[in-house]
Short mmCIF file of C-alpha atoms in Angstrom, two decimals:
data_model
loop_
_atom_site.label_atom_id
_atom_site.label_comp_id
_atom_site.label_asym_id
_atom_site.label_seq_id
_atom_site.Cartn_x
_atom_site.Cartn_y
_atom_site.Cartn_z
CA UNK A 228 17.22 -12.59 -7.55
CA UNK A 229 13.34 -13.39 -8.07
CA UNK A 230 11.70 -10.71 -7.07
CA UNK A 231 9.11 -12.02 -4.03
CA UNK A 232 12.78 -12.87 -2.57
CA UNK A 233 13.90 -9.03 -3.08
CA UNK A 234 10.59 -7.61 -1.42
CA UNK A 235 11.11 -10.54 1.20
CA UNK A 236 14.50 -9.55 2.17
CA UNK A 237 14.04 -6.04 2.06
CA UNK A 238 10.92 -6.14 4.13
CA UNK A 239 13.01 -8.67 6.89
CA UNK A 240 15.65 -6.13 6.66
CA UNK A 241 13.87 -2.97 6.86
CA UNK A 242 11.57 -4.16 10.45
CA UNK A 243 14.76 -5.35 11.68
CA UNK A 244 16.48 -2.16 11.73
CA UNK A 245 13.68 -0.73 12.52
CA UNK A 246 13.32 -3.10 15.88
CA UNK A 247 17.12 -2.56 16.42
CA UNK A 248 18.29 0.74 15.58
CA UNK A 249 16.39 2.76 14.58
CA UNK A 250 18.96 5.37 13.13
CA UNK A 251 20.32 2.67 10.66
CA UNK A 252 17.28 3.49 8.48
CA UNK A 253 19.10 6.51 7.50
CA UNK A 254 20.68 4.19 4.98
CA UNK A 255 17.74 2.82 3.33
CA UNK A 256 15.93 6.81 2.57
CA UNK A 257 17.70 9.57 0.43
CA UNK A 258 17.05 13.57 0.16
CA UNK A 259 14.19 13.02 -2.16
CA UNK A 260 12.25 9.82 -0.11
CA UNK A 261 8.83 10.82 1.26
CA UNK A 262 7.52 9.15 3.99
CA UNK A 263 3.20 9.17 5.54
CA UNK A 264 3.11 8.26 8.44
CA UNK A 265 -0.86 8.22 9.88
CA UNK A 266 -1.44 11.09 7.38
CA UNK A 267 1.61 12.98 8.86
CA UNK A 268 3.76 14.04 5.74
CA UNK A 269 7.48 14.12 5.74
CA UNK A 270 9.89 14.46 3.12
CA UNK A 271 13.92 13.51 3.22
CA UNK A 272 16.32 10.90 4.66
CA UNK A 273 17.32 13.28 7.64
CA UNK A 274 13.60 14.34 8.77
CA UNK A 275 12.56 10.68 7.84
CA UNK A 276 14.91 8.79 10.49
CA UNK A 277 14.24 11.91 13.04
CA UNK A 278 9.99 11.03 12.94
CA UNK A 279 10.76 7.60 13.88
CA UNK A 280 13.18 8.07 16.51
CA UNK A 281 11.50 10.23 18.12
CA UNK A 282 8.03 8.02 17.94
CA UNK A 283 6.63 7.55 21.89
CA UNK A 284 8.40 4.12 22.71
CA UNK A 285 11.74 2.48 22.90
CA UNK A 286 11.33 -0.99 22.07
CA UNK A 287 9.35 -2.39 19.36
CA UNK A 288 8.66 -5.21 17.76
CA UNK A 289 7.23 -5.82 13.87
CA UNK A 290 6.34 -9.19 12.68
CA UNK A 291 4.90 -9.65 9.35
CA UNK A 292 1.62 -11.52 8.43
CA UNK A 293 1.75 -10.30 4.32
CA UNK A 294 4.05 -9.20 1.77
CA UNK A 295 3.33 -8.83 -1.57
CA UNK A 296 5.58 -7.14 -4.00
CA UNK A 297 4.86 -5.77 -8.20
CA UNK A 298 7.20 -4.40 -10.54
CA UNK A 299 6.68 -0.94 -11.24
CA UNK A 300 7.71 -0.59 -15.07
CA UNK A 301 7.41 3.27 -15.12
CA UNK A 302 9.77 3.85 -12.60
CA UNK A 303 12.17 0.46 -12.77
CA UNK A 304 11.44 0.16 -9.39
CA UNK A 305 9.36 -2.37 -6.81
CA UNK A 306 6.14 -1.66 -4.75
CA UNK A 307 5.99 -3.55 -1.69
CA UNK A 308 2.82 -4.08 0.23
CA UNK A 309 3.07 -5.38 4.00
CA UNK A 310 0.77 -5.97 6.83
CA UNK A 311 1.45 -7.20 10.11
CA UNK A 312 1.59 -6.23 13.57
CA UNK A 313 3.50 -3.92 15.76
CA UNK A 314 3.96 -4.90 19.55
CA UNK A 315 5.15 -2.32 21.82
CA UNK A 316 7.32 -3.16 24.95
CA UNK A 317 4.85 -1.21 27.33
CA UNK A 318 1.51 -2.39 25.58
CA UNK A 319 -0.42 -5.61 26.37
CA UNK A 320 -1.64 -6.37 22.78
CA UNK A 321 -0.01 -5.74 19.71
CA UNK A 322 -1.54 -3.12 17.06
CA UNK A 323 -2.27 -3.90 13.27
CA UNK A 324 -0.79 -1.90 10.70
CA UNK A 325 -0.20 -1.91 6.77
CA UNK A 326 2.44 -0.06 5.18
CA UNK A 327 3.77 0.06 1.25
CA UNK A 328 7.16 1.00 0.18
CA UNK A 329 8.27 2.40 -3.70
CA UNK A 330 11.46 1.08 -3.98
CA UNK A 331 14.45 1.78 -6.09
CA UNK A 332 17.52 0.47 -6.91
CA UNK A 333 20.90 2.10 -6.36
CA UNK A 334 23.82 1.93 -8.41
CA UNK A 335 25.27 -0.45 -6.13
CA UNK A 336 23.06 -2.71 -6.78
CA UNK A 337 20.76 -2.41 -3.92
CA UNK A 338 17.39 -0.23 -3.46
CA UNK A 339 16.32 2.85 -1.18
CA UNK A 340 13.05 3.87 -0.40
CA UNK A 341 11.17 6.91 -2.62
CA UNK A 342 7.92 6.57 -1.43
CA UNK A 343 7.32 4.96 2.48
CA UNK A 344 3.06 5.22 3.62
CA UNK A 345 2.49 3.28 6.96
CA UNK A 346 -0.85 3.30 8.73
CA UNK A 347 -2.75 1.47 11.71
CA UNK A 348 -5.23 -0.82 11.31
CA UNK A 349 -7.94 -0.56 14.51
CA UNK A 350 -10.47 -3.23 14.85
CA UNK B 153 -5.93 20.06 -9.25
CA UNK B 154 -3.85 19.54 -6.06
CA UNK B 155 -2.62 15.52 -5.53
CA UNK B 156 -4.70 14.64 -2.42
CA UNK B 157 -8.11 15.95 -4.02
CA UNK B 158 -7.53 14.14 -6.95
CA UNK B 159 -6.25 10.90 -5.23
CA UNK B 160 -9.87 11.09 -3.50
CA UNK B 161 -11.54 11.65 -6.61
CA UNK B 162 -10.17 8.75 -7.94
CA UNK B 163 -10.68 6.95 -4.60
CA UNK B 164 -14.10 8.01 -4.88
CA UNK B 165 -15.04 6.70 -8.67
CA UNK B 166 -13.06 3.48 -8.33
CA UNK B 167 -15.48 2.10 -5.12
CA UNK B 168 -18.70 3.77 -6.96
CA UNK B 169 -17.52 1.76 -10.33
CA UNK B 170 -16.61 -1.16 -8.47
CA UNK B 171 -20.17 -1.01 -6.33
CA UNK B 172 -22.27 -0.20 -8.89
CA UNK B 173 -20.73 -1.72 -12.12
CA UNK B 174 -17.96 -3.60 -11.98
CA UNK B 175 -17.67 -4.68 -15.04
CA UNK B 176 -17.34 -0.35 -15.93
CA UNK B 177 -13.69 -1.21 -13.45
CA UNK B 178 -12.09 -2.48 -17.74
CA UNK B 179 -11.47 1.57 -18.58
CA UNK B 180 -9.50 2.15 -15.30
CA UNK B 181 -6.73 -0.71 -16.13
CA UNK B 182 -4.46 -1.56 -18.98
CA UNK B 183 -2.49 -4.31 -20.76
CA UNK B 184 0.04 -4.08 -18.14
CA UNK B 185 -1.88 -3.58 -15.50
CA UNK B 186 -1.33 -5.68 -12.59
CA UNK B 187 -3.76 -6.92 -9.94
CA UNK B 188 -2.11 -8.97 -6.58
CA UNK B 189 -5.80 -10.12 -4.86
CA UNK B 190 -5.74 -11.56 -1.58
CA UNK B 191 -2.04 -13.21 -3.04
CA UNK B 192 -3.10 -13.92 -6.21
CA UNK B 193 -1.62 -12.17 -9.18
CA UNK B 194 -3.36 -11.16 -12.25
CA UNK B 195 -2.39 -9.48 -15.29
CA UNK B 196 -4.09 -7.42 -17.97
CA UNK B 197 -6.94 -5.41 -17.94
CA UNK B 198 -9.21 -8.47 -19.55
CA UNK B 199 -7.85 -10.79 -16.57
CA UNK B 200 -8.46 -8.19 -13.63
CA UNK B 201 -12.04 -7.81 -15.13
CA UNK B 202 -12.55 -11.02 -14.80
CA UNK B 203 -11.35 -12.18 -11.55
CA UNK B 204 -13.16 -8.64 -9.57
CA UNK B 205 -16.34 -9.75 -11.58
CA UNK B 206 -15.99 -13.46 -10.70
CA UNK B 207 -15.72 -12.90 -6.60
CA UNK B 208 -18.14 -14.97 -4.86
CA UNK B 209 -20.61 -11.87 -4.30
CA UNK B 210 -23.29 -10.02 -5.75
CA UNK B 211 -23.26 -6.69 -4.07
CA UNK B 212 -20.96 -5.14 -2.15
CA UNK B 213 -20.37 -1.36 -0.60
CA UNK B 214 -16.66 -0.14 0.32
CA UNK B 215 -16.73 2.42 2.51
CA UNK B 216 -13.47 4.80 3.07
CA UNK B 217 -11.71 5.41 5.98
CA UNK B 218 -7.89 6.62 4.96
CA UNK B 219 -6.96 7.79 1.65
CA UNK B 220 -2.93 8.83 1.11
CA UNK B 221 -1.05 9.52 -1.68
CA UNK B 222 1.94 10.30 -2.74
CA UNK B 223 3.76 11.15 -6.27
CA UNK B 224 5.59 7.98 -7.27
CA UNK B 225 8.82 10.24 -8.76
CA UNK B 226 8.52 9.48 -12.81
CA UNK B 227 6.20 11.39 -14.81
CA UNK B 228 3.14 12.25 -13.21
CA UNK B 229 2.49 8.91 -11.48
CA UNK B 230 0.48 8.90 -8.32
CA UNK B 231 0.60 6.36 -5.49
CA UNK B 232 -2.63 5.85 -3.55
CA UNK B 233 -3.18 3.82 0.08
CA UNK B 234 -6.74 3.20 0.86
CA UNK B 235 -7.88 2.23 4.00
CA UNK B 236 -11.56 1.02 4.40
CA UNK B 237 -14.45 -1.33 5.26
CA UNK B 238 -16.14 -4.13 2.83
CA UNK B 239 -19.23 -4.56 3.44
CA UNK B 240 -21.36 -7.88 1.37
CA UNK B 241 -25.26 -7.87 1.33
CA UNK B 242 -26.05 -10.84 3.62
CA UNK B 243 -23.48 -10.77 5.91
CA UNK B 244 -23.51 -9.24 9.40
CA UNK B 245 -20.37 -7.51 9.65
CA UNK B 246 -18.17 -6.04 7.34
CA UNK B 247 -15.08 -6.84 6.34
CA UNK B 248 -11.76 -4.22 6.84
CA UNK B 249 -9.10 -4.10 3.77
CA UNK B 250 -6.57 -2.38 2.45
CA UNK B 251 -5.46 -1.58 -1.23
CA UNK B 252 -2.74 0.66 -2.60
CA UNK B 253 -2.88 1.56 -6.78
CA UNK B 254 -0.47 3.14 -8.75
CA UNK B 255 -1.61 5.46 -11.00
CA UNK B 256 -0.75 6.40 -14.58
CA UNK B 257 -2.36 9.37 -16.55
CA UNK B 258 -3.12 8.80 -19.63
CA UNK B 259 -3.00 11.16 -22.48
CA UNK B 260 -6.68 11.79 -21.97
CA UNK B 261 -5.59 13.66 -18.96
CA UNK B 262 -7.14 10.96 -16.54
CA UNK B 263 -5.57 7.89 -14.92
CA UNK B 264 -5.26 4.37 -15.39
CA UNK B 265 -4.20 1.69 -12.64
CA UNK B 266 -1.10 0.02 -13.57
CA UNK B 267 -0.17 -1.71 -10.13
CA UNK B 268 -2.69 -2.87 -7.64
CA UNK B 269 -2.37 -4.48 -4.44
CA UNK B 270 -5.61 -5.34 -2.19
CA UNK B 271 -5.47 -7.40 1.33
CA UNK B 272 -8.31 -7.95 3.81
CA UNK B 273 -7.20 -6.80 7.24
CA UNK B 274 -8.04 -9.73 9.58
CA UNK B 275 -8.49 -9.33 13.37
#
């Protein structure tokens, strides 16, 4: 598969887990994944998918302005570079964020996520 | 020297370089080195040179509001998410981007920028 269409797909996957079940990320992080999330550091699959489900809101909504994508030769893997915005069911207007992903692939032929850095963008 | 200092010093002497000399930005990128500006993708250190030179200003000032960084899992190699401001002598306000490099050392015991990914952050 080309790989704009890998970041594409794994980016459409990723926000809509995210948006509807949050949990189901477990899948996508393993023990040694490391995720930043507004300079908070957390390291591992299980404390990964316990930061975001415990994040102060129930529904949410991504959608996706950007993605760009590069091979990363010295690690076989992909970077994946998103922006977009984030709208909150009990907000009025949606925030801004950016976010990159290090992704590698799996021996079943599909990728997890090492390295996972999300932050706001304010005006 | 711990990760997050040196991610900064890095941080730090790419934006002085790129303010002050761009055409000094050749050392910090390769032969495969990769460059995705705005969309567009460039390769090679000669290219990137070329198309950061060629942008339609003189002088320019990035100021930095985020810096995070993480290792990238093979070998030393450092992943870095800026955060920041842009701003361009003759306009009024400046502009907000974001940029995330992936960083090499070299055998010098410094770093070079294999992957790099840079999107302004519209309102």
């Amino acid at each position: 598969m080309d790989p704009d269409a890998l970041a594409k797909a794994f980016v459409e996957h990723y926000y809509t887990t995210f948006d509807n079940n949050r949990a189901g990320l477990a899948s996508l992080y393993q023990d040694g994944s490391m995720l930043t999330f507004e300079g908070e550091k957390i390291q591992g699959a299980p404390n990964i998918v316990s930061k975001l489900t415990s994040l102060p809101f129930n529904q949410c909504h991504h959608s996706i302005t950007t993605v760009d994508s590069q091979p990363s030769p010295a690690t076989n893997g992909m970077l994946v570079f998103v922006s977009g915005n984030l709208q909150l069911a009990s907000e009025q207007h949606a925030l801004r964020f950016s976010q990159m992903f290090h992704l590698l692939p799996t021996p079943q032929g599909s990728y997890y996520v090492l390295n996972d850095i999300f932050r706001l963008n304010y005006a | 020297m711990d990760p997050d200092a040196l991610a900064k010093a890095f941080v730090e002497h790419y934006y002085s370089t790129f303010d002050a000399n761009r055409g000094g930005l050749a050392s910090l990128y390769q032969d495969g080195s990769m460059l995705s500006f705005e969309g567009q993708k460039i390769q090679g250190s000669q290219n990137i040179v070329a198309k950061l030179t060629s942008l339609p200003f003189q002088q320019c000032q990035h100021s930095i509001t985020t810096v995070d960084c993480q290792p990238s899992g093979v070998n030393g190699g450092m992943l870095v998410f800026v955060s920041g401001n842009l701003q361009l002598a003759g306009e009024q306000h400046a502009l907000k981007f974001s940029q995330m490099f992936h960083l090499i050392p070299t055998p010098q015991g410094s770093y070079y920028v294999l992957n790099d990914i840079f999107r302004l952050n519209y309102a």
